[in-house]
Amino acid sequence: MSLVVESTGFNGQLNCKDALFLDGDGGGYFNNTGEDISVLLRVKEDHDGAEPSGNSVSAINLIRLASMLAESKAEHYKRNAEHLLAVFEKRLKALPMAVPLMCCAADMLRVPSRKQVVVVGERNSEKFERMLAAAHASYDPNKTVLHIDPNNKEEMEFWE
């Protein structure tokens, strides 16, 4: 899962992930909602194998989101990322090679992304597509590209 805000712009379901997957007691994210009775276990995966774990991706997404926002919104997501990393602290210290993406998240928390490009425009316009192509023309793993549609009221309220 890529960062919802970066890949598609604002999505009204940013808090939906927490409602469905967050372990409110122990921290971290489960890999399923717990609503399917045929699934016997709700695990909080941390191993980054061929696919990174949901918790590693979530940690990076929370950190990147915190770097894009200001004040209390930024602090909220930063605290969530810190708590998520704290949940897996023993694993990070004892076996970092099993959680490489989570290690990247810990590093990102220490030195957040400083390069941000904000592309504002109607998503279906040719001009917007050209601006977006220009923003992605060069590779930079520390760059965050935000897409904001000024006609989307919910999206505009989120970024205010």
PDB file of C-alpha atoms in Angstrom:
ATOM      1  CA  MET A   1       0.000   0.000   0.000  1.00  0.00           C
ATOM      2  CA  SER A   2       1.468   3.327  -0.982  1.00  0.00           C
ATOM      3  CA  LEU A   3       0.788   6.516   0.835  1.00  0.00           C
ATOM      4  CA  VAL A   4      -2.846   7.256   0.055  1.00  0.00           C
ATOM      5  CA  VAL A   5      -2.408  11.013   0.128  1.00  0.00           C
ATOM      6  CA  GLU A   6       0.560  10.964  -2.221  1.00  0.00           C
ATOM      7  CA  SER A   7      -0.678   8.409  -4.699  1.00  0.00           C
ATOM      8  CA  THR A   8      -4.278   9.512  -5.112  1.00  0.00           C
ATOM      9  CA  GLY A   9      -4.662  12.747  -3.221  1.00  0.00           C
ATOM     10  CA  PHE A  10      -6.896  13.009  -0.188  1.00  0.00           C
ATOM     11  CA  ASN A  11      -8.952   9.961   0.614  1.00  0.00           C
ATOM     12  CA  GLY A  12     -11.739  10.336   3.142  1.00  0.00           C
ATOM     13  CA  GLN A  13     -10.772   6.953   4.560  1.00  0.00           C
ATOM     14  CA  LEU A  14      -7.470   7.950   6.193  1.00  0.00           C
ATOM     15  CA  ASN A  15      -8.880   7.097   9.610  1.00  0.00           C
ATOM     16  CA  CYS A  16     -10.604   3.966   8.318  1.00  0.00           C
ATOM     17  CA  LYS A  17      -7.353   1.980   8.558  1.00  0.00           C
ATOM     18  CA  ASP A  18      -7.096   2.768  12.249  1.00  0.00           C
ATOM     19  CA  ALA A  19     -10.719   1.855  12.857  1.00  0.00           C
ATOM     20  CA  LEU A  20     -10.357  -1.495  11.106  1.00  0.00           C
ATOM     21  CA  PHE A  21      -6.815  -2.651  11.844  1.00  0.00           C
ATOM     22  CA  LEU A  22      -5.270  -0.730  14.775  1.00  0.00           C
ATOM     23  CA  ASP A  23      -4.694  -2.627  18.000  1.00  0.00           C
ATOM     24  CA  GLY A  24      -5.876   0.064  20.397  1.00  0.00           C
ATOM     25  CA  ASP A  25      -4.546  -1.817  23.415  1.00  0.00           C
ATOM     26  CA  GLY A  26      -1.171  -3.149  22.334  1.00  0.00           C
ATOM     27  CA  GLY A  27      -0.368  -0.863  19.406  1.00  0.00           C
ATOM     28  CA  GLY A  28       0.537  -1.842  15.884  1.00  0.00           C
ATOM     29  CA  TYR A  29      -1.750  -2.929  13.086  1.00  0.00           C
ATOM     30  CA  PHE A  30      -3.382  -6.305  12.590  1.00  0.00           C
ATOM     31  CA  ASN A  31      -3.304  -7.834   9.127  1.00  0.00           C
ATOM     32  CA  ASN A  32      -7.100  -8.326   9.047  1.00  0.00           C
ATOM     33  CA  THR A  33     -10.203  -6.764  10.529  1.00  0.00           C
ATOM     34  CA  GLY A  34     -11.120  -9.681  12.766  1.00  0.00           C
ATOM     35  CA  GLU A  35     -14.624  -9.793  11.325  1.00  0.00           C
ATOM     36  CA  ASP A  36     -14.142 -12.934   9.212  1.00  0.00           C
ATOM     37  CA  ILE A  37     -14.871 -15.920  11.477  1.00  0.00           C
ATOM     38  CA  SER A  38     -12.959 -18.242   9.132  1.00  0.00           C
ATOM     39  CA  VAL A  39      -9.710 -16.418   9.988  1.00  0.00           C
ATOM     40  CA  LEU A  40      -8.553 -17.872  13.295  1.00  0.00           C
ATOM     41  CA  LEU A  41      -5.720 -15.456  14.123  1.00  0.00           C
ATOM     42  CA  ARG A  42      -5.233 -11.718  13.993  1.00  0.00           C
ATOM     43  CA  VAL A  43      -1.505 -11.214  13.735  1.00  0.00           C
ATOM     44  CA  LYS A  44       0.533  -8.029  13.698  1.00  0.00           C
ATOM     45  CA  GLU A  45       3.100  -8.799  11.048  1.00  0.00           C
ATOM     46  CA  ASP A  46       6.527  -7.224  11.328  1.00  0.00           C
ATOM     47  CA  HIS A  47       8.690  -9.325   9.001  1.00  0.00           C
ATOM     48  CA  ASP A  48       9.663  -7.567   5.770  1.00  0.00           C
ATOM     49  CA  GLY A  49      10.106 -10.386   3.299  1.00  0.00           C
ATOM     50  CA  ALA A  50       9.397 -10.280  -0.434  1.00  0.00           C
ATOM     51  CA  GLU A  51       6.570  -7.955   0.555  1.00  0.00           C
ATOM     52  CA  PRO A  52       7.038  -5.440   3.352  1.00  0.00           C
ATOM     53  CA  SER A  53       4.861  -5.854   6.402  1.00  0.00           C
ATOM     54  CA  GLY A  54       1.806  -3.702   6.857  1.00  0.00           C
ATOM     55  CA  ASN A  55       3.293  -2.282  10.045  1.00  0.00           C
ATOM     56  CA  SER A  56       6.486  -1.198   8.290  1.00  0.00           C
ATOM     57  CA  VAL A  57       4.538   0.451   5.485  1.00  0.00           C
ATOM     58  CA  SER A  58       2.213   2.076   8.019  1.00  0.00           C
ATOM     59  CA  ALA A  59       5.158   3.484   9.963  1.00  0.00           C
ATOM     60  CA  ILE A  60       6.622   5.065   6.832  1.00  0.00           C
ATOM     61  CA  ASN A  61       3.239   6.411   5.760  1.00  0.00           C
ATOM     62  CA  LEU A  62       2.612   7.975   9.173  1.00  0.00           C
ATOM     63  CA  ILE A  63       6.037   9.629   9.161  1.00  0.00           C
ATOM     64  CA  ARG A  64       5.625  10.951   5.644  1.00  0.00           C
ATOM     65  CA  LEU A  65       2.162  12.234   6.435  1.00  0.00           C
ATOM     66  CA  ALA A  66       3.485  13.997   9.541  1.00  0.00           C
ATOM     67  CA  SER A  67       6.166  15.669   7.410  1.00  0.00           C
ATOM     68  CA  MET A  68       3.499  17.031   5.060  1.00  0.00           C
ATOM     69  CA  LEU A  69       1.218  18.533   7.679  1.00  0.00           C
ATOM     70  CA  ALA A  70       1.549  21.284  10.233  1.00  0.00           C
ATOM     71  CA  GLU A  71       1.057  21.684  13.959  1.00  0.00           C
ATOM     72  CA  SER A  72      -1.363  19.361  15.740  1.00  0.00           C
ATOM     73  CA  LYS A  73      -2.081  17.193  12.692  1.00  0.00           C
ATOM     74  CA  ALA A  74       1.634  16.607  12.176  1.00  0.00           C
ATOM     75  CA  GLU A  75       2.183  15.841  15.857  1.00  0.00           C
ATOM     76  CA  HIS A  76      -0.712  13.363  15.844  1.00  0.00           C
ATOM     77  CA  TYR A  77       0.765  11.308  12.998  1.00  0.00           C
ATOM     78  CA  LYS A  78       4.312  11.598  14.368  1.00  0.00           C
ATOM     79  CA  ARG A  79       3.187  10.286  17.778  1.00  0.00           C
ATOM     80  CA  ASN A  80       1.386   7.406  16.071  1.00  0.00           C
ATOM     81  CA  ALA A  81       4.553   6.527  14.141  1.00  0.00           C
ATOM     82  CA  GLU A  82       6.697   6.715  17.286  1.00  0.00           C
ATOM     83  CA  HIS A  83       4.269   4.466  19.128  1.00  0.00           C
ATOM     84  CA  LEU A  84       4.184   1.990  16.252  1.00  0.00           C
ATOM     85  CA  LEU A  85       7.990   1.773  16.210  1.00  0.00           C
ATOM     86  CA  ALA A  86       8.046   1.411  19.998  1.00  0.00           C
ATOM     87  CA  VAL A  87       5.727  -1.607  19.725  1.00  0.00           C
ATOM     88  CA  PHE A  88       8.338  -3.348  17.566  1.00  0.00           C
ATOM     89  CA  GLU A  89      11.411  -1.940  19.338  1.00  0.00           C
ATOM     90  CA  LYS A  90      12.690  -5.319  20.564  1.00  0.00           C
ATOM     91  CA  ARG A  91      12.510  -6.742  17.055  1.00  0.00           C
ATOM     92  CA  LEU A  92      14.218  -3.663  15.584  1.00  0.00           C
ATOM     93  CA  LYS A  93      17.098  -3.988  18.041  1.00  0.00           C
ATOM     94  CA  ALA A  94      17.462  -7.767  18.069  1.00  0.00           C
ATOM     95  CA  LEU A  95      16.949  -8.592  14.401  1.00  0.00           C
ATOM     96  CA  PRO A  96      17.040  -5.485  12.196  1.00  0.00           C
ATOM     97  CA  MET A  97      17.720  -7.512   9.047  1.00  0.00           C
ATOM     98  CA  ALA A  98      14.229  -9.003   9.390  1.00  0.00           C
ATOM     99  CA  VAL A  99      12.590  -5.570   9.388  1.00  0.00           C
ATOM    100  CA  PRO A 100      14.569  -3.438   6.891  1.00  0.00           C
ATOM    101  CA  LEU A 101      11.648  -1.209   5.918  1.00  0.00           C
ATOM    102  CA  MET A 102      10.851  -0.591   9.563  1.00  0.00           C
ATOM    103  CA  CYS A 103      14.503   0.413  10.024  1.00  0.00           C
ATOM    104  CA  CYS A 104      14.020   2.883   7.166  1.00  0.00           C
ATOM    105  CA  ALA A 105      10.965   4.226   8.988  1.00  0.00           C
ATOM    106  CA  ALA A 106      13.001   4.736  12.158  1.00  0.00           C
ATOM    107  CA  ASP A 107      15.593   6.617  10.113  1.00  0.00           C
ATOM    108  CA  MET A 108      12.909   8.714   8.428  1.00  0.00           C
ATOM    109  CA  LEU A 109      11.527   9.654  11.825  1.00  0.00           C
ATOM    110  CA  ARG A 110      14.932  10.996  12.767  1.00  0.00           C
ATOM    111  CA  VAL A 111      15.472  12.811   9.434  1.00  0.00           C
ATOM    112  CA  PRO A 112      12.087  13.425   7.756  1.00  0.00           C
ATOM    113  CA  SER A 113      11.632  14.160   4.066  1.00  0.00           C
ATOM    114  CA  ARG A 114      12.559  17.726   3.299  1.00  0.00           C
ATOM    115  CA  LYS A 115      11.630  17.782  -0.376  1.00  0.00           C
ATOM    116  CA  GLN A 116       7.978  18.354  -1.079  1.00  0.00           C
ATOM    117  CA  VAL A 117       6.280  19.212  -4.341  1.00  0.00           C
ATOM    118  CA  VAL A 118       2.654  20.319  -4.223  1.00  0.00           C
ATOM    119  CA  VAL A 119       0.715  20.021  -7.475  1.00  0.00           C
ATOM    120  CA  VAL A 120      -2.607  21.867  -7.348  1.00  0.00           C
ATOM    121  CA  GLY A 121      -5.127  21.426 -10.112  1.00  0.00           C
ATOM    122  CA  GLU A 122      -8.097  19.528 -11.443  1.00  0.00           C
ATOM    123  CA  ARG A 123      -7.057  15.897 -11.661  1.00  0.00           C
ATOM    124  CA  ASN A 124      -8.559  15.231 -15.075  1.00  0.00           C
ATOM    125  CA  SER A 125      -7.000  18.197 -16.816  1.00  0.00           C
ATOM    126  CA  GLU A 126      -4.143  17.919 -19.292  1.00  0.00           C
ATOM    127  CA  LYS A 127      -2.305  20.783 -17.556  1.00  0.00           C
ATOM    128  CA  PHE A 128      -2.443  18.902 -14.230  1.00  0.00           C
ATOM    129  CA  GLU A 129      -1.101  15.753 -15.886  1.00  0.00           C
ATOM    130  CA  ARG A 130       1.840  17.714 -17.361  1.00  0.00           C
ATOM    131  CA  MET A 131       2.639  19.273 -13.965  1.00  0.00           C
ATOM    132  CA  LEU A 132       2.458  15.863 -12.337  1.00  0.00           C
ATOM    133  CA  ALA A 133       4.750  14.340 -14.979  1.00  0.00           C
ATOM    134  CA  ALA A 134       7.265  17.124 -14.396  1.00  0.00           C
ATOM    135  CA  ALA A 135       7.132  16.574 -10.635  1.00  0.00           C
ATOM    136  CA  HIS A 136       7.918  12.876 -11.123  1.00  0.00           C
ATOM    137  CA  ALA A 137      10.472  13.371 -13.930  1.00  0.00           C
ATOM    138  CA  SER A 138      13.479  12.838 -11.680  1.00  0.00           C
ATOM    139  CA  TYR A 139      13.909  10.087  -9.130  1.00  0.00           C
ATOM    140  CA  ASP A 140      14.412  11.188  -5.558  1.00  0.00           C
ATOM    141  CA  PRO A 141      13.451   8.765  -2.776  1.00  0.00           C
ATOM    142  CA  ASN A 142      13.229  11.668  -0.321  1.00  0.00           C
ATOM    143  CA  LYS A 143      10.745  13.609  -2.442  1.00  0.00           C
ATOM    144  CA  THR A 144       7.054  13.687  -1.600  1.00  0.00           C
ATOM    145  CA  VAL A 145       4.607  14.784  -4.274  1.00  0.00           C
ATOM    146  CA  LEU A 146       1.194  15.958  -3.107  1.00  0.00           C
ATOM    147  CA  HIS A 147      -1.781  16.189  -5.430  1.00  0.00           C
ATOM    148  CA  ILE A 148      -4.433  18.673  -4.355  1.00  0.00           C
ATOM    149  CA  ASP A 149      -7.665  19.268  -6.233  1.00  0.00           C
ATOM    150  CA  PRO A 150      -9.021  22.724  -5.324  1.00  0.00           C
ATOM    151  CA  ASN A 151     -12.516  21.605  -6.350  1.00  0.00           C
ATOM    152  CA  ASN A 152     -12.582  18.873  -3.706  1.00  0.00           C
ATOM    153  CA  LYS A 153     -13.961  20.514  -0.546  1.00  0.00           C
ATOM    154  CA  GLU A 154     -13.116  17.603   1.756  1.00  0.00           C
ATOM    155  CA  GLU A 155      -9.566  17.484   0.460  1.00  0.00           C
ATOM    156  CA  MET A 156      -9.077  21.248   0.869  1.00  0.00           C
ATOM    157  CA  GLU A 157     -10.375  21.125   4.454  1.00  0.00           C
ATOM    158  CA  PHE A 158      -7.909  18.346   5.288  1.00  0.00           C
ATOM    159  CA  TRP A 159      -4.922  20.411   4.136  1.00  0.00           C
ATOM    160  CA  GLU A 160      -6.011  23.635   5.855  1.00  0.00           C
TER     161      GLU A 160
END
